[in-house]
Amino acid sequence: MPDSLDKELDASIYPSVPSTVDAVQPHGCLIAFDNDWQSVRLVSANLSCFFGVSASEALGRRPEQVLGADTATALARTLAKGAPGMTVPSGQADVASQHLYVSTRVSGQYVILEVEPLATDSHDLPGLGHAWSSRLARAGNLHELHAQLLRALQALSGFESCTLHSHEYGGDGMRRGQEGMRLEPFPSTVEHRIDTPLMLVDSRAKPVELLAIPGPLPAPSPCSLRLPPPRLGGWLKGRQARAALILALHGTTPGQSLVVCRDRQPRHLPPPLRHLLQQLVQLAALRGALLHEKRETKHRYRLLHERNTKLQWLAYTDPLTQVANRHRIEQVLEAELTLASRNAKPLALLLFDVDHFKPINDTHGHEVGDRVLYQVAQQTRMQLREGDHLGRWGGEEFIVVVPGCDLARAQELAWRLCQALAGSTIEPVGQVTASFGVAVSQPGDTSRKLVQRADRAMYRAKRAGRACVRTQEIDE
């Protein structure tokens, strides 16, 4: 129906003028009356095929005079309960089915009835709905969810092709159906028009005109009997689709997602089956929104974890040498000393100082001095085990915490580190050496005492000529 009430009134006065805008699909009929059930205001021209009353006779009469008193009473109860519709006997020879399904809704001041044939050999819809709903609810990701939805729609509808057009797939779609039917992106200009379910039974069938009495009229455009918009009709025709069912998934991903079922033969889906398909689509939309939020939450947690890890790394790492800073290495030493004491195992500590570091800074500048400290730290780290801990103690001093290592093996490690460092060159300085002091834990030790013994041993190495290793004194 057009937005202008004047055009609607013109169409009711001149019903002989065909207008696809003021018409509905011929497989069903449309009736509208005021919500106080006083008079019928709008009918489709094929009303007599369903209720035995001509459209012109029905206009202005009370609903019970057109539908029958029992049917009108039952419809009133259906509306009051909020049910989508009810089944009534047809009683008309022109209707192939012995039963009709009357969909009911209230639109402003009017009650809208959409009447369609109802097949007697309908599926076990509650059982099928439960089975497919369970599959949708178990989907673990959006791709699996959409694939299950398309399987459900094709199995229940019998359409040749069921396609999901979603921004999740880059504007294209995922399809389930027979081979040979081309798949193309759904036009965005058409997408924005689809806000309610649309069922096209036969694109070649002649539309049925709507007749109305003068005065304000309801707008039946959202009804299931409406004709597809011209752009959508052209799009379907270009794909040889004679029948189509289009349902919108709201809330699955940013932007609108549409399910398009189409067939090259006429196909009518009774309202109860359409309601089930719409419920499955709505369930898929809810499940999709949940999966989307779950994925976004996991992404946010991952980002948060990465940022926390980076912050922790920054808090524990010396920015110049990229090894543990003093605060972190002190924590590690305390923890390893406690563990060694509890398990009665040795803990070795190596403290070393870069020799002649002040002249390096004075001669080459602080930038070169920083590079020397970085290279010393990296060369030392490459010589250590995975369970050993290297940290910058301060200035040009470094500390190595070696769990489970006695004095003899700690001394060997210190000499290995000392000789590896002396055997390499760091440009533009050349050879860089270091003096090492070695100490091992003793019963009742504290981290401070252990460091002090290693520090005294390191200074003995300095006095011995540098580039060498000294261990703690036996009486210390």
PDB file of N, CA and C in Angstrom, residues 152-202:
ATOM      1  N   ALA A 152      18.267 -26.436   8.032  1.00  0.00           N
ATOM      2  CA  ALA A 152      16.912 -26.500   8.581  1.00  0.00           C
ATOM      3  C   ALA A 152      15.907 -25.883   7.618  1.00  0.00           C
ATOM      4  N   LEU A 153      16.225 -24.721   7.079  1.00  0.00           N
ATOM      5  CA  LEU A 153      15.297 -24.028   6.193  1.00  0.00           C
ATOM      6  C   LEU A 153      15.060 -24.826   4.913  1.00  0.00           C
ATOM      7  N   GLN A 154      16.123 -25.415   4.376  1.00  0.00           N
ATOM      8  CA  GLN A 154      15.928 -26.169   3.141  1.00  0.00           C
ATOM      9  C   GLN A 154      15.168 -27.461   3.401  1.00  0.00           C
ATOM     10  N   ALA A 155      15.476 -28.141   4.524  1.00  0.00           N
ATOM     11  CA  ALA A 155      14.787 -29.391   4.834  1.00  0.00           C
ATOM     12  C   ALA A 155      13.305 -29.161   5.100  1.00  0.00           C
ATOM     13  N   LEU A 156      12.965 -28.091   5.785  1.00  0.00           N
ATOM     14  CA  LEU A 156      11.570 -27.851   6.161  1.00  0.00           C
ATOM     15  C   LEU A 156      10.774 -27.188   5.038  1.00  0.00           C
ATOM     16  N   SER A 157      11.410 -26.325   4.271  1.00  0.00           N
ATOM     17  CA  SER A 157      10.688 -25.598   3.225  1.00  0.00           C
ATOM     18  C   SER A 157      10.651 -26.354   1.906  1.00  0.00           C
ATOM     19  N   GLY A 158      11.688 -27.148   1.626  1.00  0.00           N
ATOM     20  CA  GLY A 158      11.761 -27.839   0.352  1.00  0.00           C
ATOM     21  C   GLY A 158      12.217 -26.957  -0.794  1.00  0.00           C
ATOM     22  N   PHE A 159      12.657 -25.736  -0.522  1.00  0.00           N
ATOM     23  CA  PHE A 159      13.115 -24.841  -1.579  1.00  0.00           C
ATOM     24  C   PHE A 159      14.429 -25.354  -2.171  1.00  0.00           C
ATOM     25  N   GLU A 160      14.646 -25.010  -3.449  1.00  0.00           N
ATOM     26  CA  GLU A 160      15.854 -25.459  -4.138  1.00  0.00           C
ATOM     27  C   GLU A 160      17.112 -24.866  -3.528  1.00  0.00           C
ATOM     28  N   SER A 161      17.082 -23.605  -3.180  1.00  0.00           N
ATOM     29  CA  SER A 161      18.283 -22.918  -2.727  1.00  0.00           C
ATOM     30  C   SER A 161      17.968 -22.063  -1.509  1.00  0.00           C
ATOM     31  N   CYS A 162      18.829 -22.148  -0.511  1.00  0.00           N
ATOM     32  CA  CYS A 162      18.724 -21.288   0.674  1.00  0.00           C
ATOM     33  C   CYS A 162      20.069 -20.610   0.868  1.00  0.00           C
ATOM     34  N   THR A 163      20.068 -19.298   0.892  1.00  0.00           N
ATOM     35  CA  THR A 163      21.300 -18.518   0.936  1.00  0.00           C
ATOM     36  C   THR A 163      21.249 -17.540   2.083  1.00  0.00           C
ATOM     37  N   LEU A 164      22.383 -17.389   2.751  1.00  0.00           N
ATOM     38  CA  LEU A 164      22.518 -16.378   3.802  1.00  0.00           C
ATOM     39  C   LEU A 164      23.391 -15.261   3.269  1.00  0.00           C
ATOM     40  N   HIS A 165      22.863 -14.062   3.251  1.00  0.00           N
ATOM     41  CA  HIS A 165      23.614 -12.879   2.832  1.00  0.00           C
ATOM     42  C   HIS A 165      23.931 -12.091   4.095  1.00  0.00           C
ATOM     43  N   SER A 166      25.217 -12.032   4.432  1.00  0.00           N
ATOM     44  CA  SER A 166      25.604 -11.426   5.698  1.00  0.00           C
ATOM     45  C   SER A 166      26.901 -10.664   5.532  1.00  0.00           C
ATOM     46  N   HIS A 167      27.043  -9.583   6.302  1.00  0.00           N
ATOM     47  CA  HIS A 167      28.301  -8.850   6.311  1.00  0.00           C
ATOM     48  C   HIS A 167      29.421  -9.685   6.909  1.00  0.00           C
ATOM     49  N   GLU A 168      29.050 -10.740   7.631  1.00  0.00           N
ATOM     50  CA  GLU A 168      30.044 -11.651   8.186  1.00  0.00           C
ATOM     51  C   GLU A 168      30.831 -12.331   7.074  1.00  0.00           C
ATOM     52  N   TYR A 169      30.247 -12.431   5.869  1.00  0.00           N
ATOM     53  CA  TYR A 169      30.902 -13.084   4.749  1.00  0.00           C
ATOM     54  C   TYR A 169      31.269 -12.066   3.671  1.00  0.00           C
ATOM     55  N   GLY A 170      31.579 -10.866   4.108  1.00  0.00           N
ATOM     56  CA  GLY A 170      32.051  -9.845   3.191  1.00  0.00           C
ATOM     57  C   GLY A 170      31.014  -9.357   2.214  1.00  0.00           C
ATOM     58  N   GLY A 171      29.725  -9.459   2.570  1.00  0.00           N
ATOM     59  CA  GLY A 171      28.674  -8.988   1.684  1.00  0.00           C
ATOM     60  C   GLY A 171      28.216 -10.032   0.702  1.00  0.00           C
ATOM     61  N   ASP A 172      28.932 -11.164   0.600  1.00  0.00           N
ATOM     62  CA  ASP A 172      28.504 -12.238  -0.283  1.00  0.00           C
ATOM     63  C   ASP A 172      27.559 -13.151   0.479  1.00  0.00           C
ATOM     64  N   GLY A 173      27.824 -14.418   0.516  1.00  0.00           N
ATOM     65  CA  GLY A 173      26.923 -15.287   1.253  1.00  0.00           C
ATOM     66  C   GLY A 173      27.413 -16.705   1.292  1.00  0.00           C
ATOM     67  N   MET A 174      26.731 -17.514   2.076  1.00  0.00           N
ATOM     68  CA  MET A 174      26.960 -18.947   2.056  1.00  0.00           C
ATOM     69  C   MET A 174      25.663 -19.590   1.607  1.00  0.00           C
ATOM     70  N   ARG A 175      25.761 -20.637   0.763  1.00  0.00           N
ATOM     71  CA  ARG A 175      24.576 -21.168   0.087  1.00  0.00           C
ATOM     72  C   ARG A 175      24.458 -22.664   0.330  1.00  0.00           C
ATOM     73  N   ARG A 176      23.215 -23.124   0.377  1.00  0.00           N
ATOM     74  CA  ARG A 176      22.940 -24.548   0.391  1.00  0.00           C
ATOM     75  C   ARG A 176      21.817 -24.793  -0.603  1.00  0.00           C
ATOM     76  N   GLY A 177      22.050 -25.638  -1.575  1.00  0.00           N
ATOM     77  CA  GLY A 177      21.005 -25.910  -2.553  1.00  0.00           C
ATOM     78  C   GLY A 177      21.554 -26.624  -3.766  1.00  0.00           C
ATOM     79  N   GLN A 178      20.747 -26.709  -4.792  1.00  0.00           N
ATOM     80  CA  GLN A 178      21.146 -27.415  -5.995  1.00  0.00           C
ATOM     81  C   GLN A 178      22.222 -26.643  -6.741  1.00  0.00           C
ATOM     82  N   GLU A 179      23.023 -27.376  -7.477  1.00  0.00           N
ATOM     83  CA  GLU A 179      24.060 -26.741  -8.286  1.00  0.00           C
ATOM     84  C   GLU A 179      23.410 -26.026  -9.481  1.00  0.00           C
ATOM     85  N   GLY A 180      24.092 -25.049  -9.994  1.00  0.00           N
ATOM     86  CA  GLY A 180      23.621 -24.372 -11.187  1.00  0.00           C
ATOM     87  C   GLY A 180      22.896 -23.074 -10.911  1.00  0.00           C
ATOM     88  N   MET A 181      22.555 -22.793  -9.650  1.00  0.00           N
ATOM     89  CA  MET A 181      21.909 -21.523  -9.335  1.00  0.00           C
ATOM     90  C   MET A 181      22.982 -20.543  -8.902  1.00  0.00           C
ATOM     91  N   ARG A 182      23.112 -19.478  -9.619  1.00  0.00           N
ATOM     92  CA  ARG A 182      24.190 -18.534  -9.377  1.00  0.00           C
ATOM     93  C   ARG A 182      24.023 -17.835  -8.031  1.00  0.00           C
ATOM     94  N   LEU A 183      25.153 -17.518  -7.419  1.00  0.00           N
ATOM     95  CA  LEU A 183      25.161 -16.816  -6.140  1.00  0.00           C
ATOM     96  C   LEU A 183      25.851 -15.476  -6.323  1.00  0.00           C
ATOM     97  N   GLU A 184      25.145 -14.400  -6.012  1.00  0.00           N
ATOM     98  CA  GLU A 184      25.711 -13.073  -6.128  1.00  0.00           C
ATOM     99  C   GLU A 184      25.364 -12.283  -4.878  1.00  0.00           C
ATOM    100  N   PRO A 185      26.126 -11.223  -4.589  1.00  0.00           N
ATOM    101  CA  PRO A 185      25.797 -10.397  -3.421  1.00  0.00           C
ATOM    102  C   PRO A 185      24.384  -9.839  -3.518  1.00  0.00           C
ATOM    103  N   PHE A 186      23.700  -9.800  -2.400  1.00  0.00           N
ATOM    104  CA  PHE A 186      22.345  -9.251  -2.365  1.00  0.00           C
ATOM    105  C   PHE A 186      22.433  -7.734  -2.434  1.00  0.00           C
ATOM    106  N   PRO A 187      21.686  -7.070  -3.327  1.00  0.00           N
ATOM    107  CA  PRO A 187      21.816  -5.617  -3.488  1.00  0.00           C
ATOM    108  C   PRO A 187      21.509  -4.883  -2.185  1.00  0.00           C
ATOM    109  N   SER A 188      22.396  -3.975  -1.793  1.00  0.00           N
ATOM    110  CA  SER A 188      22.186  -3.235  -0.545  1.00  0.00           C
ATOM    111  C   SER A 188      20.946  -2.357  -0.633  1.00  0.00           C
ATOM    112  N   THR A 189      20.591  -1.902  -1.844  1.00  0.00           N
ATOM    113  CA  THR A 189      19.398  -1.078  -1.979  1.00  0.00           C
ATOM    114  C   THR A 189      18.136  -1.861  -1.682  1.00  0.00           C
ATOM    115  N   VAL A 190      18.184  -3.180  -1.890  1.00  0.00           N
ATOM    116  CA  VAL A 190      17.046  -4.039  -1.581  1.00  0.00           C
ATOM    117  C   VAL A 190      17.063  -4.434  -0.117  1.00  0.00           C
ATOM    118  N   GLU A 191      18.267  -4.661   0.440  1.00  0.00           N
ATOM    119  CA  GLU A 191      18.389  -5.105   1.825  1.00  0.00           C
ATOM    120  C   GLU A 191      17.623  -4.199   2.780  1.00  0.00           C
ATOM    121  N   HIS A 192      17.779  -2.896   2.599  1.00  0.00           N
ATOM    122  CA  HIS A 192      17.191  -1.966   3.550  1.00  0.00           C
ATOM    123  C   HIS A 192      15.669  -1.971   3.515  1.00  0.00           C
ATOM    124  N   ARG A 193      15.067  -2.559   2.502  1.00  0.00           N
ATOM    125  CA  ARG A 193      13.611  -2.614   2.411  1.00  0.00           C
ATOM    126  C   ARG A 193      13.035  -3.805   3.184  1.00  0.00           C
ATOM    127  N   ILE A 194      13.870  -4.799   3.484  1.00  0.00           N
ATOM    128  CA  ILE A 194      13.366  -6.030   4.077  1.00  0.00           C
ATOM    129  C   ILE A 194      13.420  -5.902   5.596  1.00  0.00           C
ATOM    130  N   ASP A 195      12.275  -5.648   6.197  1.00  0.00           N
ATOM    131  CA  ASP A 195      12.231  -5.538   7.656  1.00  0.00           C
ATOM    132  C   ASP A 195      11.276  -6.544   8.267  1.00  0.00           C
ATOM    133  N   THR A 196      10.452  -7.195   7.450  1.00  0.00           N
ATOM    134  CA  THR A 196       9.533  -8.230   7.936  1.00  0.00           C
ATOM    135  C   THR A 196       9.604  -9.419   6.992  1.00  0.00           C
ATOM    136  N   PRO A 197       9.168 -10.612   7.413  1.00  0.00           N
ATOM    137  CA  PRO A 197       9.224 -11.777   6.521  1.00  0.00           C
ATOM    138  C   PRO A 197       8.427 -11.547   5.236  1.00  0.00           C
ATOM    139  N   LEU A 198       8.956 -12.037   4.127  1.00  0.00           N
ATOM    140  CA  LEU A 198       8.284 -11.892   2.842  1.00  0.00           C
ATOM    141  C   LEU A 198       8.213 -13.255   2.171  1.00  0.00           C
ATOM    142  N   MET A 199       6.985 -13.636   1.782  1.00  0.00           N
ATOM    143  CA  MET A 199       6.748 -14.922   1.123  1.00  0.00           C
ATOM    144  C   MET A 199       6.171 -14.675  -0.262  1.00  0.00           C
ATOM    145  N   LEU A 200       6.892 -15.084  -1.284  1.00  0.00           N
ATOM    146  CA  LEU A 200       6.400 -14.999  -2.658  1.00  0.00           C
ATOM    147  C   LEU A 200       6.076 -16.408  -3.125  1.00  0.00           C
ATOM    148  N   VAL A 201       4.783 -16.645  -3.439  1.00  0.00           N
ATOM    149  CA  VAL A 201       4.333 -17.994  -3.810  1.00  0.00           C
ATOM    150  C   VAL A 201       4.537 -18.262  -5.292  1.00  0.00           C
ATOM    151  N   ASP A 202       4.150 -17.306  -6.128  1.00  0.00           N
ATOM    152  CA  ASP A 202       4.264 -17.498  -7.572  1.00  0.00           C
ATOM    153  C   ASP A 202       4.382 -16.128  -8.226  1.00  0.00           C
TER     154      ASP A 202
END
